[in-house]
Short mmCIF file of C-alpha atoms in Angstrom, two decimals:
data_model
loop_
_atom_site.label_atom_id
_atom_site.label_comp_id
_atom_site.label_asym_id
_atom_site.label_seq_id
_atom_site.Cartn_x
_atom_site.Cartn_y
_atom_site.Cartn_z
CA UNK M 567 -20.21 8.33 3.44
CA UNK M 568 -18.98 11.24 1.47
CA UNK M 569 -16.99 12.34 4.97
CA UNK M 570 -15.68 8.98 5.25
CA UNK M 571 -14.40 9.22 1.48
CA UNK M 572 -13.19 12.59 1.89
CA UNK M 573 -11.02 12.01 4.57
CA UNK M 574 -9.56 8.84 3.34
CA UNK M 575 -8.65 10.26 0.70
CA UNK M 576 -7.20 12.93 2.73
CA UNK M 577 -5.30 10.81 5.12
CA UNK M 578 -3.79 8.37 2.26
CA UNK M 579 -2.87 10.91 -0.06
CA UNK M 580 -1.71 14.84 -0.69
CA UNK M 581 -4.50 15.64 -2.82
CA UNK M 582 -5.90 18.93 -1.88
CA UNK M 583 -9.32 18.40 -0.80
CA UNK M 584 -11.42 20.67 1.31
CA UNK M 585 -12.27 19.82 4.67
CA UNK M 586 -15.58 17.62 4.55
CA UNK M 587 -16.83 19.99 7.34
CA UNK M 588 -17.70 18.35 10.82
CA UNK M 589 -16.15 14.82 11.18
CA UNK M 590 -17.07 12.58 13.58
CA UNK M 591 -15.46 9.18 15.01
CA UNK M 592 -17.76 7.53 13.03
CA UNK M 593 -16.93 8.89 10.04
CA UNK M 594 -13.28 7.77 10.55
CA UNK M 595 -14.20 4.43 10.96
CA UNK M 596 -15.74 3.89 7.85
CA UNK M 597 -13.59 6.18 5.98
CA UNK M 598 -10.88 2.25 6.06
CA UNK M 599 -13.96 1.50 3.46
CA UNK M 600 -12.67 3.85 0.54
CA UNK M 601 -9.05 2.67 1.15
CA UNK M 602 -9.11 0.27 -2.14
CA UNK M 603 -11.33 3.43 -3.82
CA UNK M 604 -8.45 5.48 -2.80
CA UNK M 605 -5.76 2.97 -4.74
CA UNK M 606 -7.91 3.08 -7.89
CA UNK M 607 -7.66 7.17 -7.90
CA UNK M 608 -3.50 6.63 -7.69
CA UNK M 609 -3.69 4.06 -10.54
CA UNK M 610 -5.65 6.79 -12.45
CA UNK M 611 -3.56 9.52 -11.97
CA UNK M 612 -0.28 7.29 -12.80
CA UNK M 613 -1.80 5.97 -15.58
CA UNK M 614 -2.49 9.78 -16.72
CA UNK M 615 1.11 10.19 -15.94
CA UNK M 616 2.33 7.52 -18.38
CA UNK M 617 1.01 9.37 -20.93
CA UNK M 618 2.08 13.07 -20.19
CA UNK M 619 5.63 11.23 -20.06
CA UNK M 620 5.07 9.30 -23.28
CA UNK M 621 7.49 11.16 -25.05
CA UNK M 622 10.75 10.55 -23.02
CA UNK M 623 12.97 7.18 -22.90
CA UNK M 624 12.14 4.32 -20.39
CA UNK M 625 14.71 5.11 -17.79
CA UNK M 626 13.92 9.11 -17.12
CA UNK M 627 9.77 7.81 -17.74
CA UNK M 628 10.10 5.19 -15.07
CA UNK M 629 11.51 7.61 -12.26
CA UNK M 630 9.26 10.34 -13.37
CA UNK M 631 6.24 7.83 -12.69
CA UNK M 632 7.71 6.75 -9.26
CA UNK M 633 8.11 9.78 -8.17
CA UNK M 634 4.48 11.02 -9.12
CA UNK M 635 3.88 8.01 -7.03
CA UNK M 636 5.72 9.09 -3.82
CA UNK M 637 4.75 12.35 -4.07
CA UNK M 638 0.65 11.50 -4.28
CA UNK M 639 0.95 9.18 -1.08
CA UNK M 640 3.23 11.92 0.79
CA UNK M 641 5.74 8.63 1.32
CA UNK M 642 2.86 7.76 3.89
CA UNK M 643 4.17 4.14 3.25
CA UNK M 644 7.42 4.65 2.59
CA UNK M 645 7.77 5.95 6.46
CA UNK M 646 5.84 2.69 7.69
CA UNK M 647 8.72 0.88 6.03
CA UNK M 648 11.54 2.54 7.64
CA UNK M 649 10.33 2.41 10.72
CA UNK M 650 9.43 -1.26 10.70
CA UNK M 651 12.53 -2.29 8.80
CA UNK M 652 14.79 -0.33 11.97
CA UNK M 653 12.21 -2.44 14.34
CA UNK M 654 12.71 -5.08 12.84
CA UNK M 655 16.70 -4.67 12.12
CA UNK M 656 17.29 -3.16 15.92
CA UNK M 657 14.50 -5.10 18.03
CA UNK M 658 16.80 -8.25 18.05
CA UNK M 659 13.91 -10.73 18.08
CA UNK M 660 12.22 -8.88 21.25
CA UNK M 661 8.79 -7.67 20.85
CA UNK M 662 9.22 -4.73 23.45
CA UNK M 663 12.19 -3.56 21.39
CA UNK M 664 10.91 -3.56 18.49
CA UNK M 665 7.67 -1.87 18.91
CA UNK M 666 9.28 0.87 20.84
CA UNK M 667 12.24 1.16 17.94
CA UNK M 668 9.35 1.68 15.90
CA UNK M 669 7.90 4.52 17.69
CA UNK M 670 11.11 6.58 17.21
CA UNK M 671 11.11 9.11 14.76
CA UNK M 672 14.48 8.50 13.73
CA UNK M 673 15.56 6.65 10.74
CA UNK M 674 18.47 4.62 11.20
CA UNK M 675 20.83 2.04 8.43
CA UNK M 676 18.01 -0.42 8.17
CA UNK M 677 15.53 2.38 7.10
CA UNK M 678 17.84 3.69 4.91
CA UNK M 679 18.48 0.27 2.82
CA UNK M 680 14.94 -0.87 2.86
CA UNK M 681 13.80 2.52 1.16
CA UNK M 682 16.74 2.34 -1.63
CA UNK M 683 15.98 -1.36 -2.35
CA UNK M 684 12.13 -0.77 -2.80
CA UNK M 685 12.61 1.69 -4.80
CA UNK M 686 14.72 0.91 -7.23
CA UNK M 687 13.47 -2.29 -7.77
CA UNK M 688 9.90 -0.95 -8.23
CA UNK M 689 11.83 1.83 -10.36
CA UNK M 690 13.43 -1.22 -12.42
CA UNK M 691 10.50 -2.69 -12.72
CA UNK M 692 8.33 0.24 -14.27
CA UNK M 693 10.98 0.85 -16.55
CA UNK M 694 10.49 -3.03 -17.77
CA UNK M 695 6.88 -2.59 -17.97
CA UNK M 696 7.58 0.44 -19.79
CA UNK M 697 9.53 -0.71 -22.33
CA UNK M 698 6.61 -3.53 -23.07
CA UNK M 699 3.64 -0.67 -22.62
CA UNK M 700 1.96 -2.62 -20.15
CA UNK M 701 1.17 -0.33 -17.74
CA UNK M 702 -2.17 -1.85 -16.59
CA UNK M 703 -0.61 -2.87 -13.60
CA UNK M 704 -0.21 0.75 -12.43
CA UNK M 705 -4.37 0.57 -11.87
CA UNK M 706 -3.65 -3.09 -9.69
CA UNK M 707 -1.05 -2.10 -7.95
CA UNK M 708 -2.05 0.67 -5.82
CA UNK M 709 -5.45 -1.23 -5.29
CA UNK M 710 -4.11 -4.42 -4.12
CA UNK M 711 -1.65 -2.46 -1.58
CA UNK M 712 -4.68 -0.97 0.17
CA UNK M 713 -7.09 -3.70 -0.42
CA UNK M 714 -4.50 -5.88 1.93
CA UNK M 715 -4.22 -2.90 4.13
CA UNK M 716 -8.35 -3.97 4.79
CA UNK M 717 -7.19 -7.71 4.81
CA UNK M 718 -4.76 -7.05 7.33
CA UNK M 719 -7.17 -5.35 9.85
CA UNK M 720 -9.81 -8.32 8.98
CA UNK M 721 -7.29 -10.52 10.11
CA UNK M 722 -4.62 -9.50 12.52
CA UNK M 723 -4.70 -7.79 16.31
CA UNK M 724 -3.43 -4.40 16.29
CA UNK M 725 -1.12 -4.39 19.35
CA UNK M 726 -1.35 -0.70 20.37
CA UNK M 727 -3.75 0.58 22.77
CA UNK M 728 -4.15 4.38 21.22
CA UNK M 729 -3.71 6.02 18.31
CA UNK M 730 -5.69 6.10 14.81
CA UNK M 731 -4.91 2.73 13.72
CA UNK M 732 -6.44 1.53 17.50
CA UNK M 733 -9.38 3.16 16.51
CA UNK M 734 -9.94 1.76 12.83
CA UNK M 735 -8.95 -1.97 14.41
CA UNK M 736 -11.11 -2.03 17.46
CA UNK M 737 -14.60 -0.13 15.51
CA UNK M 738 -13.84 -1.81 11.88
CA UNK M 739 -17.26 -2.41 10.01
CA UNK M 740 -15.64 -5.88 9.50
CA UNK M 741 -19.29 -7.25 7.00
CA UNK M 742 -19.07 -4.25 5.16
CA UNK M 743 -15.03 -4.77 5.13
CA UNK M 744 -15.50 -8.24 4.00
CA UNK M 745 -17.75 -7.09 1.20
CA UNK M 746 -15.52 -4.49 0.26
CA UNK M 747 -12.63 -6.49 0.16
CA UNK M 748 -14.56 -8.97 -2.13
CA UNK M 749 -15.84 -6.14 -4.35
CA UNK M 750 -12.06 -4.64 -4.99
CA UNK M 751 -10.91 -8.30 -6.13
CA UNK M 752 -13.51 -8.93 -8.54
CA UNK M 753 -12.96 -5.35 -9.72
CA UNK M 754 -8.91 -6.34 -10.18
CA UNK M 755 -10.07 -9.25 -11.75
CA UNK M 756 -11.94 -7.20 -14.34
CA UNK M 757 -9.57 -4.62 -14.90
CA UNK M 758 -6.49 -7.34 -14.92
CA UNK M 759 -8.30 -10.25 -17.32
CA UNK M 760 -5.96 -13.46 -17.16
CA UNK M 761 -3.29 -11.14 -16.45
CA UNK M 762 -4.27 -10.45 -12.74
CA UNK M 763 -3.92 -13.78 -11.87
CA UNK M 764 -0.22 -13.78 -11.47
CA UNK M 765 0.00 -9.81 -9.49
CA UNK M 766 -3.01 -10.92 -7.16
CA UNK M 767 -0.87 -14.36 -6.75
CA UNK M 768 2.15 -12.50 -5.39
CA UNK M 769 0.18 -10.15 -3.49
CA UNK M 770 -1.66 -13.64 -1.66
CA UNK M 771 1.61 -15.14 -1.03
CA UNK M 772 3.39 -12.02 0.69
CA UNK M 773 0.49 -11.53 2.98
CA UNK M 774 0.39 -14.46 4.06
CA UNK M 775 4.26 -14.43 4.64
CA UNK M 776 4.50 -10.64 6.02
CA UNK M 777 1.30 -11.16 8.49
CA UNK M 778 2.70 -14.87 9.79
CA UNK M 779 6.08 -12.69 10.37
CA UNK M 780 4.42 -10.31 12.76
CA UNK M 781 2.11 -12.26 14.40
CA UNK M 782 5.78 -14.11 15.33
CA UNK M 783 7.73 -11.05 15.93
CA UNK M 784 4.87 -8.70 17.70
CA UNK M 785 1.75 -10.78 17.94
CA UNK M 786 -0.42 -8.27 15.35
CA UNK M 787 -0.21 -5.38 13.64
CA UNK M 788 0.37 -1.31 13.83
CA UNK M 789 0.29 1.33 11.87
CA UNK M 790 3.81 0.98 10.26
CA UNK M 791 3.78 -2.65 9.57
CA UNK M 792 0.32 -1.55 7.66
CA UNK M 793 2.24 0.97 5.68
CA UNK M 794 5.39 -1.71 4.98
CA UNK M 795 2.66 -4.22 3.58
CA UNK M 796 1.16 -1.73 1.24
CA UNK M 797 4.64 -0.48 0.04
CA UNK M 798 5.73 -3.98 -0.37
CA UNK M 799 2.79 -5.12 -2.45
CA UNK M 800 2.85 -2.78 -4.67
CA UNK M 801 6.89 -4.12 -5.22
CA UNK M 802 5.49 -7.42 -5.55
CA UNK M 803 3.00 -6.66 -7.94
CA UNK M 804 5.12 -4.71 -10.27
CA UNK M 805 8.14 -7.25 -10.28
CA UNK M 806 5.65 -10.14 -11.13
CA UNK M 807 4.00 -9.00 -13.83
CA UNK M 808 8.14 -7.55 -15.08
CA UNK M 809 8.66 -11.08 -14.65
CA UNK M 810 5.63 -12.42 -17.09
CA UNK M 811 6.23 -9.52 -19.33
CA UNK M 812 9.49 -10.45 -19.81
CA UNK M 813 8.36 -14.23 -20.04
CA UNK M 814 6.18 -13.48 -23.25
CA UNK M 815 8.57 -11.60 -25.17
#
């Protein structure tokens, strides 16, 4: 289990950790298991940045903070999202089209505008929750983005035949997933209080949207749609609770 920590830890982050020695396909499989584990490290380590960057106004804090985050992840996410807003943009309603648009390295207009928009809106919406100093949400966030990552492979065919995701999809440890899944909610829950209610709301209600949208457009899942979901929650979670912080002043 410590392998299967190690590297997904490795995989969804830049942290330098040492190799966990020999690796085996069974390690990988499980290592989709530490995937919300891995979102509560990130919330740690931007909460820690909050306070090295307590000092400076809202505006220079919030993009400080998002870029802590993008650098942690290695924009892991962030290149799921391009690639699945070109597909998406350039596949023209055609399945074949889009998942071989999204197999192409480059980033084209639709990439491009998808990144800017998440991220200033996410950077707009730190710098609200800045200004109220509720940063909780920077624990929930990250952990609700990979906890649906789980949800998503619980629930939806991955379309590919090859590759890592293939793998994770077609050996997932889908009662220990479930139980996982369960466990990383009720922690949310009791790191959130009351105030989880509304982030874990918009979190529901996008997955539900997002997964119906490619189940139409490419009957499942891959890889970048995986990565577009996670970057996309963690929007979604950070704009809602803007939205109630903003509500209770």
């Amino acid at each position: 289990m410590w392998r299967s920590f190690l590297i997904a830890v490795r995989f969804l982050t830049r942290l330098p950790l040492p190799s966990s020695g020999a690796e085996t396909g069974h390690d990988v499989e499980r290592s989709v298991l530490f995937y919300p584990v891995v979102g509560l490290i990130i919330g740690m380590l931007l909460w820690a940045a909050t306070g090295l960057t307590s000092h400076v106004d809202s505006e220079l804090r919030a993009a400080l903070i998002l870029a802590v985050w993008v650098v942690l992840t290695g924009a892991l996410h962030l290149d799921g999202l391009a690639d699945t807003a070109d597909a998406w943009v350039g596949g023209l309603g055609s399945r074949e089209r889009t998942l071989a648009i999204m197999k192409d390295p480059c980033s084209g207009p639709a990439a491009v505008v998808a990144l800017v928009l998440v991220l200033l809106i996410k950077f707009a919406a730190l710098k609200e929750l800045l200004t109220q100093n509720d940063v909780a949400v920077l624990f929930l966030a990250p952990i609700i983005g990979r906890t649906a990552v789980l949800v998503l492979f619980l629930t939806t065919p991955y379309v590919r035949p090859s590759g890592i995701g293939a793998a994770l999809a077609r050996n997932l440890p889908r009662r220990a997933t479930i139980v996982v899944v369960a466990s990383a909610v009720a922690v949310m829950a009791l790191l959130g209080g009351r105030a989880a209610i509304w982030p874990l709301s918009a979190a529901a209600l996008l997955f539900i949207g997002l997964r119906a949208w490619m189940i139409r457009r490419i009957d499942g899942m891959t890889g970048d749609t995986a990565g577009a979901l996670v970057e996309l929650t963690e929007c979604a979670v950070l704009v809602a609770q803007a939205f109630m912080a903003t509500a209770a002043r």
